[in-house]
Short mmCIF file of C-alpha atoms in Angstrom, two decimals:
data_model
loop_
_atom_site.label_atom_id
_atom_site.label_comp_id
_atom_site.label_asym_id
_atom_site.label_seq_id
_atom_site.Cartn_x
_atom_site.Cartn_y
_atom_site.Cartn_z
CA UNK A 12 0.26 13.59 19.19
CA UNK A 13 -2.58 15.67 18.91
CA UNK A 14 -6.06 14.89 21.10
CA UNK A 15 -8.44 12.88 19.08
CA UNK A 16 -11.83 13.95 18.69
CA UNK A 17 -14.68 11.94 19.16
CA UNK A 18 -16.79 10.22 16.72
CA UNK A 19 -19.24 12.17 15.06
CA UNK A 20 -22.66 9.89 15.19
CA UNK A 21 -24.82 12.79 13.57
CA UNK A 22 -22.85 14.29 10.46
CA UNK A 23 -21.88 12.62 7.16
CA UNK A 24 -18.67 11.69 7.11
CA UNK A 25 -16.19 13.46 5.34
CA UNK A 26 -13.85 11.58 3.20
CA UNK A 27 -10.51 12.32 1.11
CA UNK A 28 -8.97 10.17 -1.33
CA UNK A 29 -5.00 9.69 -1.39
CA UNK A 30 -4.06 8.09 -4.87
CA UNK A 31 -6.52 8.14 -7.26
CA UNK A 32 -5.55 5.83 -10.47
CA UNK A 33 -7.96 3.37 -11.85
CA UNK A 34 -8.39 1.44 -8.69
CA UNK A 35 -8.88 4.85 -6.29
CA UNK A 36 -11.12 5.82 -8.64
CA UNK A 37 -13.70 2.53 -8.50
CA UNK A 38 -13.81 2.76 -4.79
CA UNK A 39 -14.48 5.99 -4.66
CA UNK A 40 -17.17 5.54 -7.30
CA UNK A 41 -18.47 2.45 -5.14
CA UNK A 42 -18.36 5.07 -1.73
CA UNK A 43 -20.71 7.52 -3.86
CA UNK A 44 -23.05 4.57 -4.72
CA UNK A 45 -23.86 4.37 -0.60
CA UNK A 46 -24.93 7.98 -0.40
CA UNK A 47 -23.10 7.61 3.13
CA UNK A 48 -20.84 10.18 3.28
CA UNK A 49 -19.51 13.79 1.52
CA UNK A 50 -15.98 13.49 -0.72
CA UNK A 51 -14.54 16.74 0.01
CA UNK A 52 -10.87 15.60 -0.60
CA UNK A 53 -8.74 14.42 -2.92
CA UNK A 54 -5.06 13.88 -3.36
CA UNK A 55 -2.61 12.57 -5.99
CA UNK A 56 0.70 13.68 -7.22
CA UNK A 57 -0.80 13.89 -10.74
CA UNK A 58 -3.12 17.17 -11.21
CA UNK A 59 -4.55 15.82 -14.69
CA UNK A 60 -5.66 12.28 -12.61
CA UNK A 61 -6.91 14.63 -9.24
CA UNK A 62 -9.06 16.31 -11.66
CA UNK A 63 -10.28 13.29 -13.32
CA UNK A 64 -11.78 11.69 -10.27
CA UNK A 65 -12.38 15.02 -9.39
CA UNK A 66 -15.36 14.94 -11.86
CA UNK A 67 -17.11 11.97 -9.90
CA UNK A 68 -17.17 14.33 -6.73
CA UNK A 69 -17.05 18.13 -8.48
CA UNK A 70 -17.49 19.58 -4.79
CA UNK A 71 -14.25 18.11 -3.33
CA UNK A 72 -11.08 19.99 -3.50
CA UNK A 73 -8.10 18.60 -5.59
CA UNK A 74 -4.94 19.06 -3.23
CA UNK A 75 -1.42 17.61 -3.47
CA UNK A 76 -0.43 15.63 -0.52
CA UNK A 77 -1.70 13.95 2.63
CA UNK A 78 -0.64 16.81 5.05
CA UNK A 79 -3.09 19.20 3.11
CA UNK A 80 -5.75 16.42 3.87
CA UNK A 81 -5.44 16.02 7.14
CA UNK A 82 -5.80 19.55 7.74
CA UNK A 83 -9.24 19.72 6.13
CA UNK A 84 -9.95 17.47 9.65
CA UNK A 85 -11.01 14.34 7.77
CA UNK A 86 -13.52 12.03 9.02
CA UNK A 87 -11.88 8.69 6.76
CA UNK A 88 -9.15 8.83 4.58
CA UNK A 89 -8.90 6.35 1.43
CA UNK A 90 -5.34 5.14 0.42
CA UNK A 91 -4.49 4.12 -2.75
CA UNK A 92 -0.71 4.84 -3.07
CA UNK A 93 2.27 2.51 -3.51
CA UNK A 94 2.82 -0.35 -0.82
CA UNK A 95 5.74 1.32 0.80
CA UNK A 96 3.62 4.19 2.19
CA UNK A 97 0.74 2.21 3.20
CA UNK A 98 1.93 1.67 6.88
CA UNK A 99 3.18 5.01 7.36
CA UNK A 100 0.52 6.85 5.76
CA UNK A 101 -2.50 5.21 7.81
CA UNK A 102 -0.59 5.62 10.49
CA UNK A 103 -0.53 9.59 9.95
CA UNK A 104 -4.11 9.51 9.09
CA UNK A 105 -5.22 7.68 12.22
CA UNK A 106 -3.08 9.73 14.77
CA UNK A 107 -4.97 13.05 13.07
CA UNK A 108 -8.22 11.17 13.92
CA UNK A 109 -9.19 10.17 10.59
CA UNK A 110 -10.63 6.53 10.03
CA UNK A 111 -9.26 4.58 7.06
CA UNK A 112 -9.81 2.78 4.03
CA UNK A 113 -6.29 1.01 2.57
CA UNK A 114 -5.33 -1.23 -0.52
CA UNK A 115 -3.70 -4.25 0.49
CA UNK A 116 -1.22 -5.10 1.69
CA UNK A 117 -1.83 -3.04 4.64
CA UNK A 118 2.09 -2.75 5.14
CA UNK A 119 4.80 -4.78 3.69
CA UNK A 120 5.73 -6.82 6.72
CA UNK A 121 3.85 -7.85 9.70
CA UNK A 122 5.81 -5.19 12.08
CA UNK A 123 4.53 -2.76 9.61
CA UNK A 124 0.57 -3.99 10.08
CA UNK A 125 0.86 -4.40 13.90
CA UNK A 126 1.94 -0.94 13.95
CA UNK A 127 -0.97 0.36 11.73
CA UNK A 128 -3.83 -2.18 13.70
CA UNK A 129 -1.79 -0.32 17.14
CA UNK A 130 -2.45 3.23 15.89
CA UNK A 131 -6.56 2.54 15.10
CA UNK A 132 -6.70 1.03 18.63
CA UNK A 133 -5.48 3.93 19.95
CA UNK A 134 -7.52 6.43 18.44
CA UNK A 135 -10.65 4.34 18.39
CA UNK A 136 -10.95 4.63 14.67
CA UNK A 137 -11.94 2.41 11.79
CA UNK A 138 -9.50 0.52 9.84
CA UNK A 139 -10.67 -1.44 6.62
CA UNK A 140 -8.60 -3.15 3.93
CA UNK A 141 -9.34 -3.75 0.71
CA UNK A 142 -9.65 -7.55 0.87
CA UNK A 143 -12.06 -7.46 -2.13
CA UNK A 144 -12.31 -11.36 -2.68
CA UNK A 145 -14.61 -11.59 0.72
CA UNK A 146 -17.31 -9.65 -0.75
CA UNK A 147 -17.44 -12.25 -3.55
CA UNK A 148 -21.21 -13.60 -3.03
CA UNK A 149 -19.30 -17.29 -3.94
CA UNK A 150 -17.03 -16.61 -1.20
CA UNK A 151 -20.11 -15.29 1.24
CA UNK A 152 -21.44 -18.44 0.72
CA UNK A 153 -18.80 -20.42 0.88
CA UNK A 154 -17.64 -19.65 4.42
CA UNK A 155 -21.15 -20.30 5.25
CA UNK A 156 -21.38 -23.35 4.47
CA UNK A 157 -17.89 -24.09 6.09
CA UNK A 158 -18.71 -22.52 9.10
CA UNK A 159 -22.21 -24.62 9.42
CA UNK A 160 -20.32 -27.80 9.81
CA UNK A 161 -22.24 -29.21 7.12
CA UNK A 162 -18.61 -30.47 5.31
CA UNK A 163 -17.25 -32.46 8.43
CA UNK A 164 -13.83 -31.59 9.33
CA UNK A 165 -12.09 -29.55 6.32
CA UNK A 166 -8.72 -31.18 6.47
CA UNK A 167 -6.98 -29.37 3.09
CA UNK A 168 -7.31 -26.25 1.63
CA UNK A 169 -6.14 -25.50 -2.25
CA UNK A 170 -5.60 -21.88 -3.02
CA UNK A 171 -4.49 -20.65 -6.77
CA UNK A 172 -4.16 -16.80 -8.28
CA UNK A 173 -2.45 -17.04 -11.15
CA UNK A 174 -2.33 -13.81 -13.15
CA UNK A 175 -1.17 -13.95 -17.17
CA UNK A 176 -0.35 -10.52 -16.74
CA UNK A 177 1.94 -8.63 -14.69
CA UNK A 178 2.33 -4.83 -12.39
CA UNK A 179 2.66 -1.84 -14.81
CA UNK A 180 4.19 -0.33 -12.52
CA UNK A 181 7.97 -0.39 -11.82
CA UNK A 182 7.72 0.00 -7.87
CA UNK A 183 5.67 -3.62 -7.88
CA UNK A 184 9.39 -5.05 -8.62
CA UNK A 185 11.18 -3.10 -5.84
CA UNK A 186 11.61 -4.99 -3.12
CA UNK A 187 12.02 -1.86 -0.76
CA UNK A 188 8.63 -0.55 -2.11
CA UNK A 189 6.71 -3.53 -2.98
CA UNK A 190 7.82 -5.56 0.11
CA UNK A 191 7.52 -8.85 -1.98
CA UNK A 192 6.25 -9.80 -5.48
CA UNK A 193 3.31 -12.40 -6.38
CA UNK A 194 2.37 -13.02 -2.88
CA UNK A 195 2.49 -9.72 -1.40
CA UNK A 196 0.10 -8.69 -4.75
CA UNK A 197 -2.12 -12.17 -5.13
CA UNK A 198 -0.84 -14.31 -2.37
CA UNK A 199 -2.41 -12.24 0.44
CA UNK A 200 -5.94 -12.32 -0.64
CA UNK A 201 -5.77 -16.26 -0.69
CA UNK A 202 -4.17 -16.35 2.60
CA UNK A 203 -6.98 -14.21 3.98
CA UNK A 204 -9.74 -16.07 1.98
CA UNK A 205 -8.37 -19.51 4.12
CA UNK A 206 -8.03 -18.23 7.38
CA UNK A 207 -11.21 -15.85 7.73
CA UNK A 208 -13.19 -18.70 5.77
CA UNK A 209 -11.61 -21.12 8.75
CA UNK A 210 -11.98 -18.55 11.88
CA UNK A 211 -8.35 -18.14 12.00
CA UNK A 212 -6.83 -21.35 13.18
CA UNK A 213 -3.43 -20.75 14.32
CA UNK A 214 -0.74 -21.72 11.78
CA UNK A 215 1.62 -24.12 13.51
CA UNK A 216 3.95 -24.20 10.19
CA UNK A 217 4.73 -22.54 7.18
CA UNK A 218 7.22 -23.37 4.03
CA UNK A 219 7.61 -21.99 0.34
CA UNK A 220 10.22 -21.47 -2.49
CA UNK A 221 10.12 -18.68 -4.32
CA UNK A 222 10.75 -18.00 -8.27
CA UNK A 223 11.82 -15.13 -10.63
CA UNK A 224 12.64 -15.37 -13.87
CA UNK A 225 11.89 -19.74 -13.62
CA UNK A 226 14.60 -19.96 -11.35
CA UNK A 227 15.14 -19.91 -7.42
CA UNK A 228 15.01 -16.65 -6.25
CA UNK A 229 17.08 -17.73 -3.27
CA UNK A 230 18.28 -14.91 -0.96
CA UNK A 231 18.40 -12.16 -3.51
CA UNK A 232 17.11 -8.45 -2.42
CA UNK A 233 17.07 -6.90 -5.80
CA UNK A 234 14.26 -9.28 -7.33
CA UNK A 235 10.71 -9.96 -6.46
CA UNK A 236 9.22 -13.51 -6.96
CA UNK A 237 6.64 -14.33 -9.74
CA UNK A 238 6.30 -17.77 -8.96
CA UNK A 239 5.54 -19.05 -5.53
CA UNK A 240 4.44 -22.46 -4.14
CA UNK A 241 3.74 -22.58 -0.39
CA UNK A 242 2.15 -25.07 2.44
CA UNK A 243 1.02 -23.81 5.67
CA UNK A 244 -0.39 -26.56 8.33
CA UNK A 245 -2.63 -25.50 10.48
CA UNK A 246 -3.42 -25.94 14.38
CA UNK A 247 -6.18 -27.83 13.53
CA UNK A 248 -4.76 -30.74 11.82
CA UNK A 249 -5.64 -29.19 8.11
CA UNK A 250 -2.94 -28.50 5.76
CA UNK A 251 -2.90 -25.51 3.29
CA UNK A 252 -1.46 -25.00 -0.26
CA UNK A 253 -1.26 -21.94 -1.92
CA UNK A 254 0.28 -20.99 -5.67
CA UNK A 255 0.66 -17.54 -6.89
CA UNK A 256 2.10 -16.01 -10.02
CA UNK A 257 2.82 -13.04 -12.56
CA UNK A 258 3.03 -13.69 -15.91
CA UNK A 259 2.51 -17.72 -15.91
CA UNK A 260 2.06 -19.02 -19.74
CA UNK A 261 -1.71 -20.33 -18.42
CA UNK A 262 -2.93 -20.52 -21.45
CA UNK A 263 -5.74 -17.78 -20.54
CA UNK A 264 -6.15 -14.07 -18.31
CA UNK A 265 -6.29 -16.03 -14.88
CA UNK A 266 -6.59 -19.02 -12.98
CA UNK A 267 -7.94 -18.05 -9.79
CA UNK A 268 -9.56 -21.02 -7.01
CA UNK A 269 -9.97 -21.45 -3.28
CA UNK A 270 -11.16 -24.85 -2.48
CA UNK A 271 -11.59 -26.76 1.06
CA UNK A 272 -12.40 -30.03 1.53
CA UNK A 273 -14.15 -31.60 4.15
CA UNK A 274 -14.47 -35.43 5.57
CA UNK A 275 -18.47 -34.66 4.35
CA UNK A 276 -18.29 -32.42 1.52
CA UNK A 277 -16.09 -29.81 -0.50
CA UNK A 278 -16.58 -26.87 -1.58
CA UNK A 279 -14.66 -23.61 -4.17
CA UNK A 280 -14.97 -20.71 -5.50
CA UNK A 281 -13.40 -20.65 -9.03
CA UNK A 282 -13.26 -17.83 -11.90
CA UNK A 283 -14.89 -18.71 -14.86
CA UNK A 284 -13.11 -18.49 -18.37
CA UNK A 285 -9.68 -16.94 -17.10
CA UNK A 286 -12.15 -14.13 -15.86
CA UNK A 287 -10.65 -12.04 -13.53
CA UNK A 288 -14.39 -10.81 -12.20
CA UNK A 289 -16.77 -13.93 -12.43
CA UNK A 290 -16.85 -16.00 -10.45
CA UNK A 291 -18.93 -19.34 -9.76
CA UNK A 292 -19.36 -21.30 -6.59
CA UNK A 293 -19.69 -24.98 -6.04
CA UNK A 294 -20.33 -27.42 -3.56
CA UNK A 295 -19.32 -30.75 -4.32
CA UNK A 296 -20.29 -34.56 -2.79
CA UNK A 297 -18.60 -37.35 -3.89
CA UNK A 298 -18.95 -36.51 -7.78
CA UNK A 299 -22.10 -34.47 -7.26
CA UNK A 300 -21.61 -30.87 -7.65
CA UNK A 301 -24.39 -28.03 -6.60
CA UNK A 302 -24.28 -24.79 -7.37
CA UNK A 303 -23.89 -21.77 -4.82
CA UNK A 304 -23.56 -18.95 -7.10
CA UNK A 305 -22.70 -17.73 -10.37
CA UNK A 306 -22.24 -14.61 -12.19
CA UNK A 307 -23.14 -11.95 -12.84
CA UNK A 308 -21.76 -10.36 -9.38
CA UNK A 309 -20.81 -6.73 -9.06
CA UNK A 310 -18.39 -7.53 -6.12
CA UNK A 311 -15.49 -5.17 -6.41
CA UNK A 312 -16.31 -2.33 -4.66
CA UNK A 313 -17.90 -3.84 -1.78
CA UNK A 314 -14.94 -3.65 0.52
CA UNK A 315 -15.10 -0.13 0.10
CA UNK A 316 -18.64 0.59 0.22
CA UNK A 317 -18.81 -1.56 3.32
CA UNK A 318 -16.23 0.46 5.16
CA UNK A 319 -17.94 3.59 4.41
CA UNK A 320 -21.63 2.21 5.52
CA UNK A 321 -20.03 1.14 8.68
CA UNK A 322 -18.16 4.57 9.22
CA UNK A 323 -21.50 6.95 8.50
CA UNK A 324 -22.98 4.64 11.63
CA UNK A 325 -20.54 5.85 14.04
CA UNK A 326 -18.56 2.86 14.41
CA UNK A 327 -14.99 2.83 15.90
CA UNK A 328 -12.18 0.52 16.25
CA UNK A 329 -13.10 -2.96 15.25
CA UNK A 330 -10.90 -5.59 17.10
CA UNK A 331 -11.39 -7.66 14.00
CA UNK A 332 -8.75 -5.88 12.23
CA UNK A 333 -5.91 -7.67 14.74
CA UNK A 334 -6.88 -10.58 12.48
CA UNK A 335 -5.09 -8.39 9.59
CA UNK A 336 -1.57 -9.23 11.73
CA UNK A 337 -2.68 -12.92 11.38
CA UNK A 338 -2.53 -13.10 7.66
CA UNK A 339 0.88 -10.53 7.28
CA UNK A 340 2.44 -13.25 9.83
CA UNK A 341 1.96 -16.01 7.18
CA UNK A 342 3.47 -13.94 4.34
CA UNK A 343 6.53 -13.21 6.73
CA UNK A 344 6.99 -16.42 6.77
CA UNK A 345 6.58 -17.68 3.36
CA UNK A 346 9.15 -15.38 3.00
CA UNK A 347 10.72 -16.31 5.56
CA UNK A 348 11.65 -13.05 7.25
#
């Protein structure tokens, strides 16, 4: 492996962009809003979408694949590709000294995302994922709240994404590629939402059944679920339930909720109107409610921008990101690998 070099504290950053379809696109427009760093990269098999997001940053250069990146002697790389190149692709990046920025899930299994959280310790670099939902100003406040100790203990925790709609894309319903179905997509953001909201209690035990098509998926390796229902209990006597799905006749876009509940209080973070962008936060006694915050929230990019921010200041290897192997762990076993 090559010698790293050390963090630049004085220059701008310089970033590249792997994969840039709609969602590659919005964090890269969300980067450019922090006036952080220079785009002088960008990559995608698809010259007509390179030069699209090419016109958001006209000084980059459009290239066609990560190796011509890398050489360019990145400071960050952003990933936007299919899950099953996540892992390996970070990986690359961070061994060529390059800090980076990756869509979720991180890797499709939990060997995948110790191996990727291994590779940034070792080269000292920044690793962010693009666990959007934190950056929700209902969810900021939320965990603050929880954290204060203002609810008592929070003894159950009620987490819902249920999406009306489904992947275009046919590599969401490989297995091999995908690494799972509704929970690797949805489920993984409300697993995170629970367990950074909580301070990551250990998770003593963990069962789900999985659906495709409204039946069992059972042990079958050529299907992905789009229906799963799973309880995790948790170390500290709290109990977790989480529901996830693709196409679910909801009667509306989405149905999206995280909700904990306390001996002293409750609180959740709901999306209003099937809305899969507004949301509203609530904190509830008894039957008296109190609002915590409500639309409008520009909260999608915020992951990104974050990352970048905290990359232009010089910083390095955050040992938050072994939390990252936390949440994967839970989504092994809900599927019980």
């Amino acid at each position: 492996m090559p010698e790293i070099p050390p963090i630049s504290h004085t220059a701008r950053p310089r970033l590249g962009f792997l994969g840039v379809g709609w969602i590659g696109r919005h964090r890269m427009n969300a980067i450019l809003k922090t006036d952080k760093v220079d785009i002088v990269a960008i990559a995608d098999p698809s010259l007509e979408t390179a030069a699209e997001a090419g016109r958001s940053a006209p000084d980059a250069k459009l290239v066609s694949t990560l190796d011509e990146l890398l050489d360019m002697e990145l400071d960050g790389v952003v990933i936007a590709t299919p899950s099953a190149l996540h892992a390996e692709q970070s990986i690359r990046a961070l061994e060529r000294g390059a800090a980076v920025f990756c869509q979720k899930p991180l890797g499709r299994t939990a060997e995948e995302v110790k191996a990727v959280v291994a590779a940034a310790r070792r080269a000292d670099r920044l690793l962010g994922v693009d666990l959007s939902y934190r950056f929700t100003e209902g969810m900021r406040r939320i965990r603050e709240v929880v954290r204060s100790g203002e609810l008592g203990h929070i003894y159950a925790v009620d987490l819902t994404f249920h999406n009306a709609y489904g992947p275009d894309k046919p590599w969401f319903y490989d297995p091999v590629l995908s690494g799972g179905g509704c929970v690797m997509d949805l489920g993984v953001h409300l697993v995170d939402l629970a367990l950074w909201t909580l301070d990551y209690p250990l998770v003593s035990d963990v069962s789900g059944k999985l659906f495709a098509g409204g039946e069992p998926l059972g042990g079958r390796a050529d299907r992905v679920e789009d229906y799963a229902a799973a309880t995790a209990d948790l170390a500290t006597g709290a109990t977790m339930r989480l529901a996830c799905s693709w196409r679910l006749q909801a009667g509306c876009d989405a149905m999206i909720s995280a909700t904990f509940y306390g001996t002293d209080g409750g609180v959740a973070l709901r999306n209003v109107d099937g809305s899969f962008y507004d949301f509203i936060a609530e904190r509830y006694r008894s039957t008296a409610r109190e609002t915590l915050a409500t639309p409008p929230d520009d909260w999608g990019g915020r992951a990104a921008a974050d990352w970048a921010e905290r990359l232009a200041a010089g910083e390095g290897f955050d040992p938050e990101a072994e939390r990252l192997v936390d949440v994967a762990c839970v989504l092994d076993r809900i599927y019980q690998r």
